[in-house]
Coordinates of C-alpha atoms in Angstrom, one line a residue:
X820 CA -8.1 -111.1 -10.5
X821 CA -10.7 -109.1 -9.3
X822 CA -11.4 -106.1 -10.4
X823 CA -12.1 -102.7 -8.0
X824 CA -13.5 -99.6 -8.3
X825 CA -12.7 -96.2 -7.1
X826 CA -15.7 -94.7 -6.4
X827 CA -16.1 -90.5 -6.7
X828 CA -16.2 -89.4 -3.2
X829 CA -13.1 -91.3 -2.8
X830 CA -11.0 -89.6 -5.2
X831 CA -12.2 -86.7 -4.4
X832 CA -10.7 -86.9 -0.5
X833 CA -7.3 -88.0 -2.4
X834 CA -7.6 -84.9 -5.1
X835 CA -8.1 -82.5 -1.6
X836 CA -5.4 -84.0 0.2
X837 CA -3.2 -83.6 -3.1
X838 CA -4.1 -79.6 -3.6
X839 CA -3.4 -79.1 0.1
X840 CA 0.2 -80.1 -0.5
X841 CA 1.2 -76.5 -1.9
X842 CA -0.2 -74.5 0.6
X843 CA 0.9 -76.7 3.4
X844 CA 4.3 -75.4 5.0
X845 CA 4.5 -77.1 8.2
X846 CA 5.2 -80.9 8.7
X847 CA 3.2 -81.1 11.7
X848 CA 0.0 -80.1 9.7
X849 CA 1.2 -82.0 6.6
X850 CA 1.5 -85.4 8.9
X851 CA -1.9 -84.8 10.0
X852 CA -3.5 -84.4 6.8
X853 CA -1.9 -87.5 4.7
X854 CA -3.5 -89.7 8.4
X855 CA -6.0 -88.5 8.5
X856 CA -6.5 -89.1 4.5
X857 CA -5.5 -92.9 4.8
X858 CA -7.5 -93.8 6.8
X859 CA -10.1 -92.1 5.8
X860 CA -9.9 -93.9 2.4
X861 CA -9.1 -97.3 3.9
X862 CA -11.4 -97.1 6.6
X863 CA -8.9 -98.8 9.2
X864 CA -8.4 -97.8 13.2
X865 CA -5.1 -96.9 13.5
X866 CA -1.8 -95.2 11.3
X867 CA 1.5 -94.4 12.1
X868 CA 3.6 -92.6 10.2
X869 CA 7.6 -92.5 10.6
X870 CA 10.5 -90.4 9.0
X871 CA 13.9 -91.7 8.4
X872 CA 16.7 -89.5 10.8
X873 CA 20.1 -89.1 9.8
X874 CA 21.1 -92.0 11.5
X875 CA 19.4 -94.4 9.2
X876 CA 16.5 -95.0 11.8
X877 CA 12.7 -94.4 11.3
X878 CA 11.3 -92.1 13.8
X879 CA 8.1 -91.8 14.9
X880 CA 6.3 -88.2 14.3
X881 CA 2.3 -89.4 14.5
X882 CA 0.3 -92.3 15.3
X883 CA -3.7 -92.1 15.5
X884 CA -6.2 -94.7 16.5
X885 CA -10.2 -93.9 16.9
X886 CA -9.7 -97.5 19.2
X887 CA -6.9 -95.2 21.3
X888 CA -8.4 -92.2 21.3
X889 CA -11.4 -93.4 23.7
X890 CA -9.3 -93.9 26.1
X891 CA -6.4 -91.4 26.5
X892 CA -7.9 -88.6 23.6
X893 CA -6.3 -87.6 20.5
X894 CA -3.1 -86.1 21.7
X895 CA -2.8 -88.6 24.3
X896 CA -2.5 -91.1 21.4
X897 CA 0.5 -89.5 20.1
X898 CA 2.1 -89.0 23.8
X899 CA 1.9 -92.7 23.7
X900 CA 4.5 -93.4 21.4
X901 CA 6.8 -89.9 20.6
X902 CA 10.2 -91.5 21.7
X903 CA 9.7 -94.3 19.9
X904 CA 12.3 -95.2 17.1
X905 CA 13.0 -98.3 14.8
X906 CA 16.0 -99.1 13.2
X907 CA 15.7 -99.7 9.4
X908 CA 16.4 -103.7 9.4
X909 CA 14.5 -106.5 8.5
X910 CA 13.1 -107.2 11.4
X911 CA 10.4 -105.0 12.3
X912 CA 7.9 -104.9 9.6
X913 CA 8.5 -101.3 9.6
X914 CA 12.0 -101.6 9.3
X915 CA 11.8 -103.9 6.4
X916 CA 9.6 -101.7 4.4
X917 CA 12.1 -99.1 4.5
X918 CA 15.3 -101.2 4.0
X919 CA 13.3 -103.1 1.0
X920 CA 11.3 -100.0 0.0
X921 CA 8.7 -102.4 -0.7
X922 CA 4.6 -102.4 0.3
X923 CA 3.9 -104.6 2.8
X924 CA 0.1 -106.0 3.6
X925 CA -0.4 -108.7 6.6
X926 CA -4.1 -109.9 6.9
X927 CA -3.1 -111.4 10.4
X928 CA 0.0 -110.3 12.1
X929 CA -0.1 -113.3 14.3
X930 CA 0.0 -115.5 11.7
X931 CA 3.3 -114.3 9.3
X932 CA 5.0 -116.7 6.8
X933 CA 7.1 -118.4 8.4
X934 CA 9.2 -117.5 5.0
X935 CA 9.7 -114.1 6.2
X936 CA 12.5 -112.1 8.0
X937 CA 10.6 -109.7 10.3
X938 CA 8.1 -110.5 13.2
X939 CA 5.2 -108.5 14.5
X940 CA 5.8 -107.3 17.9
X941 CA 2.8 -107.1 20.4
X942 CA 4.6 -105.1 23.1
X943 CA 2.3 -101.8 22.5
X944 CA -1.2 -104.2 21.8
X945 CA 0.0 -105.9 25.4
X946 CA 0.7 -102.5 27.0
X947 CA -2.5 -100.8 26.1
X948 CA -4.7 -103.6 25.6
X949 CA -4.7 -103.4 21.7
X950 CA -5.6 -106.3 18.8
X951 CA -3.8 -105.5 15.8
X952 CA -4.7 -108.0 13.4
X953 CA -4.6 -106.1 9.7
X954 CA -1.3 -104.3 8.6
X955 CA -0.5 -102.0 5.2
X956 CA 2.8 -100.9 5.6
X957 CA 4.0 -98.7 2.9
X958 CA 7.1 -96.5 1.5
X959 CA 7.2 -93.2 1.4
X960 CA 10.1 -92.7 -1.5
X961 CA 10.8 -89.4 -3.3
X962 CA 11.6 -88.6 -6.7
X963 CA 15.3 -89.3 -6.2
X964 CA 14.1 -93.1 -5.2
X965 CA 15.6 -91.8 -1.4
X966 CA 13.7 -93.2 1.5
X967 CA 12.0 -90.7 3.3
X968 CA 9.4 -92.7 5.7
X969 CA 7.0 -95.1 6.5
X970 CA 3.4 -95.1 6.7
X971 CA 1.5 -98.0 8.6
X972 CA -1.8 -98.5 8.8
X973 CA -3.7 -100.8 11.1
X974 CA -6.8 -102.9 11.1
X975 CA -8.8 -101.6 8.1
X976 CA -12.8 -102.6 9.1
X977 CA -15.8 -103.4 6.8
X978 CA -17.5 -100.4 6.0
X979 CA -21.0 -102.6 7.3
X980 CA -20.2 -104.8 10.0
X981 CA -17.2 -102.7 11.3
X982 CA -15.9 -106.0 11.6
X983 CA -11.6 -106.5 11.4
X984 CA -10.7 -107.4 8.0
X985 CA -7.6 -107.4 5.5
X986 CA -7.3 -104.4 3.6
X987 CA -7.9 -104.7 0.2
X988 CA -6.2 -104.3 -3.5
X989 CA -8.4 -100.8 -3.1
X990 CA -6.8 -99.9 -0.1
X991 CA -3.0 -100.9 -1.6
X992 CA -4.2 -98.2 -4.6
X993 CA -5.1 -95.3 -3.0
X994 CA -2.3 -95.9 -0.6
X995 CA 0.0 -95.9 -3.5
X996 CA -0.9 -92.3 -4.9
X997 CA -0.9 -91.5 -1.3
X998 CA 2.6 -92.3 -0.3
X999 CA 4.3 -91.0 -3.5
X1000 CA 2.7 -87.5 -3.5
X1001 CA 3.1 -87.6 0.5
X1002 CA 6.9 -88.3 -0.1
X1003 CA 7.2 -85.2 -2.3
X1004 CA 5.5 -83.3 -0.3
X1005 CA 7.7 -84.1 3.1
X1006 CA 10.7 -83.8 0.9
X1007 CA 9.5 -80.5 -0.8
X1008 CA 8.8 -78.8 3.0
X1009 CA 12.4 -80.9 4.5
X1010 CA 14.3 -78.9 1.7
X1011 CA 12.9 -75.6 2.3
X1012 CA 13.2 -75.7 6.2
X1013 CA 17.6 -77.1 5.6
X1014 CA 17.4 -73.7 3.4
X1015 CA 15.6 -72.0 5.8
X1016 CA 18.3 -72.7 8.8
X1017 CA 21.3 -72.4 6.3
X1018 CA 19.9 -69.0 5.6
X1019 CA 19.3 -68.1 9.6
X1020 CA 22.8 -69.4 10.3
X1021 CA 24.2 -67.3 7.5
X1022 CA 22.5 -64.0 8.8
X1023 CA 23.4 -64.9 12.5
X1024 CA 27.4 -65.0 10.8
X1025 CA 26.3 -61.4 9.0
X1026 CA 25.2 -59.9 12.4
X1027 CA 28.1 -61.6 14.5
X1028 CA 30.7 -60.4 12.0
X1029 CA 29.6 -56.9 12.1
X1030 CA 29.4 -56.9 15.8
X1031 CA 32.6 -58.7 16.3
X1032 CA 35.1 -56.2 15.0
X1033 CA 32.6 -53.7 17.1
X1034 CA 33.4 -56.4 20.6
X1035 CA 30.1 -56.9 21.0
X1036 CA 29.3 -60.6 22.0
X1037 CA 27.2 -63.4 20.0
X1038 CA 24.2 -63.4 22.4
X1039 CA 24.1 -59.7 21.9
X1040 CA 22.9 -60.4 18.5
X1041 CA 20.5 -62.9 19.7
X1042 CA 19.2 -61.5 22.7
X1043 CA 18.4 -58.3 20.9
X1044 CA 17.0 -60.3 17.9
X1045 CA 14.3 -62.2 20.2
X1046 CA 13.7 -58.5 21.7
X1047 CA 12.5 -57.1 18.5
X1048 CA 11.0 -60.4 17.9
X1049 CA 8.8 -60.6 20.9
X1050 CA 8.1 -56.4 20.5
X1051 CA 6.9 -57.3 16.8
X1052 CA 4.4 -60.0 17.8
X1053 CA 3.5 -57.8 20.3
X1054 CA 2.1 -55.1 18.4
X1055 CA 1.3 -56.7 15.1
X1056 CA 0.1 -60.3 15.9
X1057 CA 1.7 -61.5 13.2
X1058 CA 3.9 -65.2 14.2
X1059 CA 5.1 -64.6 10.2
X1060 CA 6.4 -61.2 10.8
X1061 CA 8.3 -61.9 14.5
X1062 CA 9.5 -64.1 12.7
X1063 CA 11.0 -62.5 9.7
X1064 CA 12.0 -59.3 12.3
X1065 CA 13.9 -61.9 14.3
X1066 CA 16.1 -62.8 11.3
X1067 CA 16.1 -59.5 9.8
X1068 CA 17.2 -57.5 12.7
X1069 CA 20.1 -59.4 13.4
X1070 CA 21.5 -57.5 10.6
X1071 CA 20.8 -54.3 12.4
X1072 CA 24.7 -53.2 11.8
X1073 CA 25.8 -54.9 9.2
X1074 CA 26.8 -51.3 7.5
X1075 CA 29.6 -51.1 10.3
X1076 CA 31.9 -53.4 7.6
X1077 CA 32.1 -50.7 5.7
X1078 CA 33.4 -48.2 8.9
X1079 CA 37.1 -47.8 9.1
X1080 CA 39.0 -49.7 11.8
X1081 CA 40.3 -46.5 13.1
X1082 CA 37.4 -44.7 13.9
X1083 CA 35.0 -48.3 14.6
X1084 CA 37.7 -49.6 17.2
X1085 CA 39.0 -46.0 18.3
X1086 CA 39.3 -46.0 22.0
X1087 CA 38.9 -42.3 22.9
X1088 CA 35.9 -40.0 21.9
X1089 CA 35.3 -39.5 18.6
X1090 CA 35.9 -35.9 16.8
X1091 CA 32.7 -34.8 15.1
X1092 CA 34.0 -35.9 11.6
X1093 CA 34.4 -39.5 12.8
X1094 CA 30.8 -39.3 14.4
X1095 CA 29.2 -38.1 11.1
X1096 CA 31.5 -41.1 9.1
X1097 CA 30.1 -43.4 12.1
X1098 CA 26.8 -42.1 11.5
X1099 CA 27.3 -43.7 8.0
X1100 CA 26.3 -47.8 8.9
X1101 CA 23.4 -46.7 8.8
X1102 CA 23.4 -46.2 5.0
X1103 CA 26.2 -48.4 4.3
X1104 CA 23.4 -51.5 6.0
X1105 CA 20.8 -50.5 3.9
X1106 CA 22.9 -50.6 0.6
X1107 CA 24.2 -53.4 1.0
X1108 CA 20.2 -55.0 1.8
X1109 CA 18.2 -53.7 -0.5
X1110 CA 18.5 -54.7 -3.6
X1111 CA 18.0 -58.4 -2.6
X1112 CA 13.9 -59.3 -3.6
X1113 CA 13.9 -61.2 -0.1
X1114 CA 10.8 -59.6 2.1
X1115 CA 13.8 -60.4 5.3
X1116 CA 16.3 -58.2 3.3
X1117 CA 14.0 -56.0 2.1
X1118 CA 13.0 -55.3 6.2
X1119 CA 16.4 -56.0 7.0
X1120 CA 17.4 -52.8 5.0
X1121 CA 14.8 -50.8 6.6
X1122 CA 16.4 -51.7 10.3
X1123 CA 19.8 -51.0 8.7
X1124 CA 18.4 -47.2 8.0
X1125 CA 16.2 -46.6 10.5
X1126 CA 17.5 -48.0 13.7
X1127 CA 19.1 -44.7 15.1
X1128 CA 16.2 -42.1 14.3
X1129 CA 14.9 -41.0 17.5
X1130 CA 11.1 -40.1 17.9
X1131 CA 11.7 -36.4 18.8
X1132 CA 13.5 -36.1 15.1
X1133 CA 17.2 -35.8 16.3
X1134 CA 18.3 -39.2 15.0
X1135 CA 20.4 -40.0 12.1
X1136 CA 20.5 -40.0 9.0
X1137 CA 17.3 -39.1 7.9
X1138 CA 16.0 -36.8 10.9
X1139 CA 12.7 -38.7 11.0
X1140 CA 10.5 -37.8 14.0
X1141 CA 7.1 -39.7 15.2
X1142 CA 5.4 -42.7 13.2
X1143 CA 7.2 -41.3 9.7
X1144 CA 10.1 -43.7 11.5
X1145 CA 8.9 -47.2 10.0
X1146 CA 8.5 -49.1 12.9
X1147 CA 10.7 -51.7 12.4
X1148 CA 13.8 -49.3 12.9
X1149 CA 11.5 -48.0 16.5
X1150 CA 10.9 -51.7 17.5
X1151 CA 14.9 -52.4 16.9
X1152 CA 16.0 -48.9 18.8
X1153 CA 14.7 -50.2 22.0
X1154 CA 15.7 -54.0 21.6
X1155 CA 19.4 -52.7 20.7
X1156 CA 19.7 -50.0 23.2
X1157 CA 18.3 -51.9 26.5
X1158 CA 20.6 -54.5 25.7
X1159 CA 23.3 -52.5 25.3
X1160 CA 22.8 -51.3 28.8
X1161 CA 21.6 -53.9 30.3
X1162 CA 24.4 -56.5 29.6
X1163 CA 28.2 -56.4 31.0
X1164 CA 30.8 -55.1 28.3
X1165 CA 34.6 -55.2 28.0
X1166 CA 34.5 -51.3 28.7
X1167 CA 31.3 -51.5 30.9
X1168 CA 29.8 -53.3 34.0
X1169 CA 26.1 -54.1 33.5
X1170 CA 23.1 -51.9 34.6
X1171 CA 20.8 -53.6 37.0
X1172 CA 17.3 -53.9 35.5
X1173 CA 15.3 -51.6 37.1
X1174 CA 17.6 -48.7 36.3
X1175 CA 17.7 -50.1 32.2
X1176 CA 13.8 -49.5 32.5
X1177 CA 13.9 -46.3 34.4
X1178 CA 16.4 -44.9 31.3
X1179 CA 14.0 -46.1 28.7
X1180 CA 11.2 -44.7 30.8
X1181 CA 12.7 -41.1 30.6
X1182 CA 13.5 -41.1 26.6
X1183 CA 9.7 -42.1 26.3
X1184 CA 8.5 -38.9 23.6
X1185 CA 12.1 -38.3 23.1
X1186 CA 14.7 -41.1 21.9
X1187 CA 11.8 -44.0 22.0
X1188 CA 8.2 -44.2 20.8
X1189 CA 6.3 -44.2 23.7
X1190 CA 4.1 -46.9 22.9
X1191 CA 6.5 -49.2 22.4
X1192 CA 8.4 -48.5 25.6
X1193 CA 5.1 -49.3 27.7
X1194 CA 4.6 -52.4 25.8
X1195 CA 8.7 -53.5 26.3
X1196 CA 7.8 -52.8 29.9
X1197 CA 5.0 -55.0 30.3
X1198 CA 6.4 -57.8 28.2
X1199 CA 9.5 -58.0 30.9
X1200 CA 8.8 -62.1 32.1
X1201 CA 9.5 -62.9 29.1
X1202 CA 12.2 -60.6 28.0
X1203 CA 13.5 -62.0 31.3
X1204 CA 13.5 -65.5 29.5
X1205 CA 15.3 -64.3 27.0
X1206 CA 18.1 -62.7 29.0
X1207 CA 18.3 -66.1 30.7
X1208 CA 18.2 -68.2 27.6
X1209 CA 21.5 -66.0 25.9
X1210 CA 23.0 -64.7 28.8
X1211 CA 26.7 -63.9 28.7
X1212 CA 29.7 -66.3 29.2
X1213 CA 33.0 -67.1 28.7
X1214 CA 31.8 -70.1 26.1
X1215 CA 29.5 -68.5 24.2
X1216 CA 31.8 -65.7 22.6
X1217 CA 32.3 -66.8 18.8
X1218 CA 35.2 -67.8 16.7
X1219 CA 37.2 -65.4 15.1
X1220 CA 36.1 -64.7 11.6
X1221 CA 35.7 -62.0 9.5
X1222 CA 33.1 -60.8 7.0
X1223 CA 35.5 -62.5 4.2
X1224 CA 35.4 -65.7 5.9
X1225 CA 31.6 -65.6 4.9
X1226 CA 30.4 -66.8 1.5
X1227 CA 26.9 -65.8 0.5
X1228 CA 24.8 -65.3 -1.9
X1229 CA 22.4 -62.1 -0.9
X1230 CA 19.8 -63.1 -3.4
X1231 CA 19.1 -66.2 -2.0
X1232 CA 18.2 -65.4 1.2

């Protein structure tokens, strides 16, 4: 058998694509980057690479081609194919690499063993005038021996005559330390984004539960959530921290839980010793937040406490005034308080826009920071969007549940 070599720049391109893997957090950029790799170290035209769905198919998520790219760009490549989905048989090559979990390397597609199950189809070669000839098809399997993709590459060329050749026991290497540490790595981020929307859905059912037994409405929470969101990006550029204010001010009155029925539900005006105990979810939020080591908690807390200070200093509970009000709890004021008027309640018709705009106007320097107001003002298309996206009906109320019905573990958000 003859032996190969791998030369120095060549590990080197696998031991950067390797480190890049723990700083890489988004499977978009993570796709890109074991591509671009492959076929890099093969030196081949084209790769695909597919991840299995739920439904036990492989679907595509990136194809590249130098070939394709001449004629419809880059992007256009991947435009080409986005829909496209293969069901794990074994009839597609593809598909039997994933059902077999096995490698797969075809020097001439148009010539298979007549021994084998699968058959190459030339629909795609026909449709955009391509030649596949050379194929490396190979599993991407995690530690748990679970199927988690495919990666195919086509037509691997000599480095000197850039003629069409097989790919080479070389080629089948690298590819092998490729796909396992690629497998892990999609895996590692897959695990962490499931975490990541358990732990949204589970603050969305924190917010909702709070705001239910105050009849408030489930696109309250979001609407005002995407407010303070959108306000957030505005002013601190930051797609990390909208982000984080999006989840973390949905728990803006999570503290009412711990306000009596009586004086949360009361119908008539409240005596001044009910105000001061309502004036209490403010602390009641931020006790129950801050002890978690979560940075969302952790700004979740602040909201919780800060979200009824008023810029002129006659807010609650702490009497802040000006910029010594963190702006989270300024940012959340305005999201909460133009939704409030702005959207129909059981005790309430709406307020038409302009008038919503014209109140926040006049509590500019008093209720609202100032800056903030302009900047809600001037972002109103898209809090427009918003209003559109989560606007009030008779479906989107939630179930009934209540903050016992919820089973979470603080600490791990």
């Amino acid at each position: 058998m003859k032996k190969f070599y791998v030369k120095k720049n060549e590990l080197e391109i696998v031991l950067k694509l390797f480190s890049s893997f723990s700083t890489c957090k988004e499977l978009d950029k993570l796709f890109d980057k074991i591509l671009d790799s492959s076929r890099e170290l093969t030196n081949c035209d084209a790769g695909t690479l597919y991840i299995k769905n739920d439904e036990d198919f492989l679907e595509f998520k990136l194809s590249r081609s130098y070939f394709l790219s001449n004629k419809f760009g880059e992007e256009g490549v991947n435009d080409l194919f986005k829909t496209f989905t293969l069901k794990i048989d074994e009839n597609s090559i593809a598909g039997y690499c994933a059902k077999t979990k096995k490698m797969i390397n075809i020097g001439d597609v148009k010539n298979l063993d007549k021994l084998v199950t699968f058959t190459y189809n030339d629909y795609w070669d026909k449709k955009y005038d391509y030649n596949t000839i050379s194929m490396l098809t190979f599993p991407l399997i995690n530690n748990q021996n679970e199927l988690i993709g495919v990666l195919q590459l086509i037509n691997a060329k000599d480095r000197k005559t850039g003629d069409i050749i097989p790919f080479s026991r070389k080629s089948e290497y690298l590819l092998s330390l490729i796909a396992m540490q690629s497998a892990m790595a999609i895996d590692n981020i897959q695990l962490t984004t499931r975490l990541h929307e358990s732990h949204i859905e589970t603050i969305l059912k924190l917010g909702i539960a709070s705001e239910y037994r105050d009849k408030e409405t489930f696109n309250h929470i979001r609407r005002m959530s995407e407010y303070s969101s959108l306000l957030a990006l505005k002013v601190k550029k930051s797609q990390k921290y909208a982000e984080n204010m999006r989840l973390a001010s949905m728990m803006h009155d999570i503290g009412k839980i711990g306000i009596p029925d009586a004086i949360l539900l009361k119908p008539d005006v409240l005596t001044d010793q009910e105000k001061k105990q309502m004036q209490k979810h403010t602390i009641f939020g931020a006790m129950i937040l801050k002890e978690s080591q979560s940075d969302i908690l952790q700004l979740a807390a602040k909201i919780a406490l800060t979200h009824h200070e008023r810029w002129d200093g006659a807010g609650y509970p702490l009497g802040l005034k000006g910029n010594s009000i963190p702006i989270e709890g300024r940012i959340v004021s305005i999201a909460d308080v133009f939704d409030a008027l702005s959207s129909k309640r059981i005790y309430k018709e709406s307020i038409p826009i302009e008038n919503c705009i014209n109140m926040l106007k006049s509590e500019k320097g008093k209720q609202f920071d100032p800056e903030l107001v302009e900047i809600f003002i001037e972002s109103l298309p898209e809090i427009d969007k918003i209003r559109e996206l989560y606007k009030d009906t008779d479906e989107s109320e939630p179930e009934i549940f209540t903050i016992g019905d919820i089973i979470v573990d603080l600490s791990s958000l």
